[in-house]
Coordinates of C-alpha atoms and ligand atoms in Angstrom, one line a residue:
X1 CA -92.7 45.4 -3.4
X2 CA -89.0 45.1 -3.6
X3 CA -86.7 44.7 -0.6
X4 CA -83.2 46.1 -1.0
X5 CA -80.7 44.7 1.8
X6 CA -77.3 46.2 2.8
X7 CA -74.5 43.6 4.1
X8 CA -72.8 45.7 6.3
X9 CA -69.3 45.6 8.6
X10 CA -66.8 48.0 8.8
X11 CA -64.2 45.0 9.0
X12 CA -63.3 43.3 6.4
X13 CA -62.9 39.2 6.2
X14 CA -66.2 38.7 8.5
X15 CA -68.6 37.4 5.8
X16 CA -70.2 40.1 4.2
X17 CA -69.4 39.1 0.4
X18 CA -70.0 35.4 1.1
X19 CA -73.3 36.1 2.7
X20 CA -74.4 38.6 0.0
X21 CA -73.4 35.8 -3.0
X22 CA -75.3 33.2 -1.0
X23 CA -78.1 34.3 0.2
X24 CA -78.9 36.0 -2.9
X25 CA -78.6 32.3 -4.7
X26 CA -80.7 30.9 -1.9
X27 CA -83.2 33.3 -2.3
X28 CA -83.2 32.8 -6.1
X29 CA -83.5 29.3 -6.0
X30 CA -86.6 29.6 -3.6
X31 CA -88.5 31.7 -6.5
X32 CA -87.2 35.2 -5.1
X33 CA -85.6 37.1 -8.1
X34 CA -82.7 39.1 -6.6
X35 CA -80.0 41.6 -8.0
X36 CA -76.2 41.9 -6.3
X37 CA -74.8 45.1 -6.4
X38 CA -71.1 44.8 -5.8
X39 CA -70.1 47.8 -4.1
X40 CA -66.9 47.3 -2.9
X41 CA -63.8 48.4 -5.2
X42 CA -62.1 44.9 -4.5
X43 CA -64.9 43.4 -6.3
X44 CA -64.8 39.8 -4.9
X45 CA -68.6 39.6 -5.4
X46 CA -68.3 39.8 -8.7
X47 CA -65.3 37.2 -8.9
X48 CA -67.5 34.9 -6.9
X49 CA -69.9 35.0 -10.1
X50 CA -66.8 34.5 -12.4
X51 CA -66.8 38.0 -13.8
X52 CA -63.3 38.6 -14.9
X53 CA -61.9 42.3 -14.4
X54 CA -62.4 42.8 -18.2
X55 CA -66.0 41.8 -17.9
X56 CA -66.3 44.7 -15.3
X57 CA -67.1 47.9 -17.0
X58 CA -69.7 49.4 -16.7
X59 CA -70.6 48.7 -13.3
X60 CA -71.5 50.0 -10.0
X61 CA -69.0 52.8 -10.8
X62 CA -71.0 53.8 -13.5
X63 CA -73.8 53.8 -12.0
X64 CA -72.9 56.1 -9.1
X65 CA -71.1 58.5 -11.8
X66 CA -74.3 58.7 -13.8
X67 CA -72.6 57.5 -16.7
X68 CA -74.8 54.5 -17.4
X69 CA -78.3 53.6 -16.7
X70 CA -78.9 50.7 -14.2
X71 CA -80.7 48.5 -16.6
X72 CA -77.5 48.3 -18.9
X73 CA -75.3 47.1 -16.5
X74 CA -76.8 43.9 -15.2
X75 CA -74.9 40.7 -15.6
X76 CA -76.8 37.6 -15.9
X77 CA -75.2 35.0 -13.6
X78 CA -75.4 31.0 -13.8
X79 CA -78.2 31.1 -10.7
X80 CA -81.4 31.4 -12.7
X81 CA -83.4 35.0 -11.7
X82 CA -80.0 36.3 -10.3
X83 CA -78.4 39.3 -12.0
X84 CA -75.2 41.3 -10.6
X85 CA -73.7 44.7 -11.0
X86 CA -70.0 44.0 -11.2
X87 CA -67.6 46.6 -9.2
X88 CA -64.0 47.4 -10.0
X89 CA -61.1 49.4 -8.0
X90 CA -61.9 52.6 -9.5
X91 CA -64.9 52.6 -7.3
X92 CA -62.8 53.8 -4.5
X93 CA -62.5 57.5 -6.2
X94 CA -66.2 58.1 -6.5
X95 CA -66.3 60.1 -3.3
X96 CA -63.4 62.5 -4.3
X97 CA -65.0 62.5 -7.9
X98 CA -68.5 63.4 -6.5
X99 CA -67.2 65.9 -3.6
X100 CA -69.0 68.8 -5.2
X101 CA -72.2 67.0 -6.0
X102 CA -75.4 67.7 -4.2
X103 CA -77.5 64.6 -2.9
X104 CA -74.7 62.5 -3.7
X105 CA -75.5 60.0 -0.5
X106 CA -78.7 59.5 -3.0
X107 CA -77.1 58.5 -6.0
X108 CA -77.5 54.5 -5.4
X109 CA -81.3 54.9 -4.3
X110 CA -82.0 56.9 -7.4
X111 CA -80.7 54.1 -9.5
X112 CA -82.2 51.1 -7.6
X113 CA -85.8 53.2 -7.9
X114 CA -85.6 53.0 -11.2
X115 CA -85.8 49.5 -11.7
X116 CA -88.4 47.7 -13.1
X117 CA -90.4 45.2 -10.6
X118 CA -88.7 42.1 -12.1
X119 CA -86.2 42.1 -8.9
X120 CA -88.1 41.0 -5.4
X121 CA -84.9 42.0 -3.8
X122 CA -81.7 43.9 -4.3
X123 CA -78.5 42.7 -2.0
X124 CA -76.0 45.1 -1.7
X125 CA -72.3 43.7 -0.8
X126 CA -70.8 47.1 0.9
X127 CA -67.0 47.5 1.5
X128 CA -65.3 47.7 5.0
X129 CA -65.6 51.0 6.2
X130 CA -68.4 52.9 6.9
X131 CA -68.0 55.9 4.5
X132 CA -69.4 57.2 1.4
X133 CA -70.4 54.0 -0.3
X134 CA -71.6 52.3 2.7
X135 CA -73.7 55.2 3.4
X136 CA -75.2 55.3 -0.4
X137 CA -76.0 51.6 0.3
X138 CA -77.8 52.4 3.7
X139 CA -79.6 55.5 2.4
X140 CA -80.8 52.8 -0.7
X141 CA -82.0 49.9 1.7
X142 CA -84.7 48.6 3.7
X143 CA -83.3 46.2 5.6
X144 CA -79.6 46.0 7.2
X145 CA -77.7 42.4 7.5
X146 CA -74.7 42.4 10.1
X147 CA -72.4 39.5 9.8
X148 CA -70.2 38.9 12.9
X149 CA -67.3 36.7 12.7
X150 CA -67.1 34.0 15.9
X151 CA -63.9 35.4 17.2
X152 CA -62.9 37.0 20.3
X153 CA -63.5 40.8 19.1
X154 CA -66.6 39.7 17.5
X155 CA -68.8 42.8 19.1
X156 CA -66.5 45.4 18.9
X157 CA -66.9 47.7 16.4
X158 CA -71.0 46.7 16.2
X159 CA -72.2 49.7 18.5
X160 CA -70.8 51.9 15.8
X161 CA -72.2 50.3 13.2
X162 CA -75.7 50.7 14.8
X163 CA -74.8 54.4 15.6
X164 CA -74.3 54.6 11.9
X165 CA -77.6 53.2 10.9
X166 CA -79.3 55.0 13.6
X167 CA -78.2 58.5 11.9
X168 CA -78.9 57.3 8.6
X169 CA -82.5 56.4 9.6
X170 CA -82.8 59.6 11.2
X171 CA -81.5 62.0 9.0
X172 CA -81.5 60.4 5.3
X173 CA -83.8 57.2 5.3
X174 CA -86.5 56.6 7.7
X175 CA -87.4 53.4 6.2
X176 CA -84.3 52.0 7.2
X177 CA -84.1 49.1 9.8
X178 CA -82.0 46.1 11.0
X179 CA -83.1 42.9 9.7
X180 CA -80.6 40.8 11.8
X181 CA -77.2 39.9 13.0
X182 CA -75.6 36.9 11.4
X183 CA -73.1 34.8 13.3
X184 CA -70.4 33.5 10.7
X185 CA -67.6 31.0 10.2
X186 CA -68.9 29.5 13.5
X187 CA -66.2 26.4 14.7
X188 CA -68.1 23.6 17.1
X189 CA -64.8 22.4 17.8
X190 CA -63.8 25.6 19.1
X191 CA -64.9 26.5 22.4
X192 CA -64.5 30.2 21.4
X193 CA -67.0 30.2 18.7
X194 CA -69.5 28.9 21.5
X195 CA -68.6 31.6 23.9
X196 CA -69.2 34.2 21.1
X197 CA -72.1 32.6 20.3
X198 CA -73.5 33.4 24.1
X199 CA -72.3 36.6 24.5
X200 CA -73.7 38.2 21.2
X201 CA -77.1 36.6 22.0
X202 CA -77.2 37.4 25.3
X203 CA -76.2 41.3 24.4
X204 CA -78.4 41.5 21.1
X205 CA -81.2 39.1 21.8
X206 CA -83.2 38.0 19.3
X207 CA -82.1 40.0 16.4
X208 CA -79.5 37.3 16.0
X209 CA -80.6 35.0 13.4
X210 CA -81.4 31.3 14.6
X211 CA -79.5 30.5 11.8
X212 CA -75.0 30.2 12.1
X213 CA -73.2 29.9 9.1
X214 CA -70.6 27.4 10.0
X215 CA -66.7 27.3 8.9
X216 CA -66.7 25.4 6.0
X217 CA -64.2 24.6 3.3
X218 CA -66.7 24.2 0.4
X219 CA -67.6 27.9 1.2
X220 CA -64.1 29.0 1.2
X221 CA -63.4 27.1 -1.9
X222 CA -66.2 28.1 -3.9
X223 CA -65.2 31.8 -5.1
X224 CA -62.3 30.1 -6.7
X225 CA -64.7 28.1 -9.0
X226 CA -66.6 31.4 -9.4
X227 CA -69.6 29.8 -7.9
X228 CA -72.1 30.6 -5.1
X229 CA -71.5 27.5 -2.8
X230 CA -74.8 26.4 -3.4
X231 CA -73.9 25.5 -6.9
X232 CA -70.3 24.4 -5.8
X233 CA -71.7 21.6 -3.8
X234 CA -75.5 22.1 -2.7
X235 CA -75.3 19.3 -0.4
X236 CA -72.5 21.1 2.2
X237 CA -73.3 22.5 5.3
X238 CA -72.4 25.8 4.1
X239 CA -74.9 25.4 1.6
X240 CA -77.6 24.4 3.9
X241 CA -76.8 26.9 6.4
X242 CA -77.6 29.7 3.5
X243 CA -80.8 28.1 2.5
X244 CA -81.8 28.1 6.2
X245 CA -80.5 31.8 6.5
X246 CA -82.8 32.8 3.5
X247 CA -85.8 30.8 4.9
X248 CA -85.6 32.8 8.3
X249 CA -85.2 36.3 6.6
X250 CA -88.4 35.3 4.2
X251 CA -89.9 34.5 7.5
X252 CA -89.1 37.6 9.4
X253 CA -91.6 39.3 6.9
X254 CA -88.5 41.1 5.3
X255 CA -90.7 40.9 2.1
X256 CA -93.4 42.7 3.4
X257 CA -95.6 39.6 4.0
X258 CA -95.1 38.8 -0.1
X259 CA -93.4 35.8 1.2
X260 CA -96.2 33.7 3.1
X261 CA -98.5 34.4 0.0
X262 CA -95.8 32.9 -2.6
X263 CA -94.8 30.0 -0.3
Ligands
LIG301 N1 -68.3 30.4 6.5 C1 -67.1 30.1 6.1 N2 -66.1 29.1 5.9 C2 -65.3 29.5 5.6 N3 -64.4 30.1 5.0 C3 -65.2 31.3 4.7 C4 -66.7 31.7 5.3 N4 -67.4 32.7 5.1 C5 -66.7 33.3 4.6 N5 -65.0 32.8 4.7 C6 -63.8 32.9 3.7 O1 -63.2 34.4 4.2 C7 -62.5 35.1 3.5 C8 -63.3 36.4 4.0 O2 -65.1 36.1 3.5 P1 -65.6 37.6 2.4 O3 -67.2 36.7 2.8 O4 -65.0 37.9 1.8 O5 -65.4 38.4 4.0 P2 -65.6 40.2 3.7 O6 -66.7 40.4 2.4 O7 -66.6 40.4 5.1 O8 -64.3 40.8 3.6 C9 -62.8 34.5 2.1 O9 -61.7 34.4 1.9 C10 -64.3 33.7 2.3 O10 -64.0 32.6 1.1
LIG302 MG1 -66.7 41.7 0.8

């Protein structure tokens, strides 16, 4: 049974792409094969796996436009068992191009449903915003992971994301559930990080993952080397945190109980 995750937050710069890349890497290393779908026209996840702009066609744009079969756009990565579907800037016009297309919210789901069993999980790196692309991701997903940056306005906007998830669940995908909220860029030297953690845990309770992603220089350096942080420096605290997150996601039973039998 495959589990599809969307990494969602309408704000940019909160750690969505970093989490998509490194959670997928940690899951693959633990034996769960993963497919990352870059659904952000900025293509940062593609860059993070060293896919150059010339190598991004065909990608998620062609899949949504039904110009290519999903199997024909998957690129191998340096991580064994981890495939990537790249994106490029044209993806930003896909909503307009499909305006007259019925069922256009289901295009990504249809493509993912046609994948063979080879992948235990699919991780969709969503763009900032809660529009057409994010809706396609949510319709195709079983689980949502929301990264929240440990800064003053962390909780702002969260209720809006939760409303959108509820609406999609009600109207388009009854299978959809929030897996967890992830605190990112935590700085232990900064009192604000601690306060944000306290606030978020108080308001949101146990849906907040125990694992916290620290602010870590190796995490921010790794994309410029085209590598997940786990390949760039597997011993740094950032790598350790993403390994812990993968273990926690598996423990939450996000893989329909399969996790326990395989580990
Ligand atoms: N834990 C972290 N420590 C340090 N830098 C981080 C961390 N997480 C993300 N970054 C950096 O912050 C920026 C925004 O992160 P990114 O994952 O691209 O956010 P989003 O996808 O939500 O826009 C990137 O430059 C990334 O390398
Ligand atoms: Mg991003």
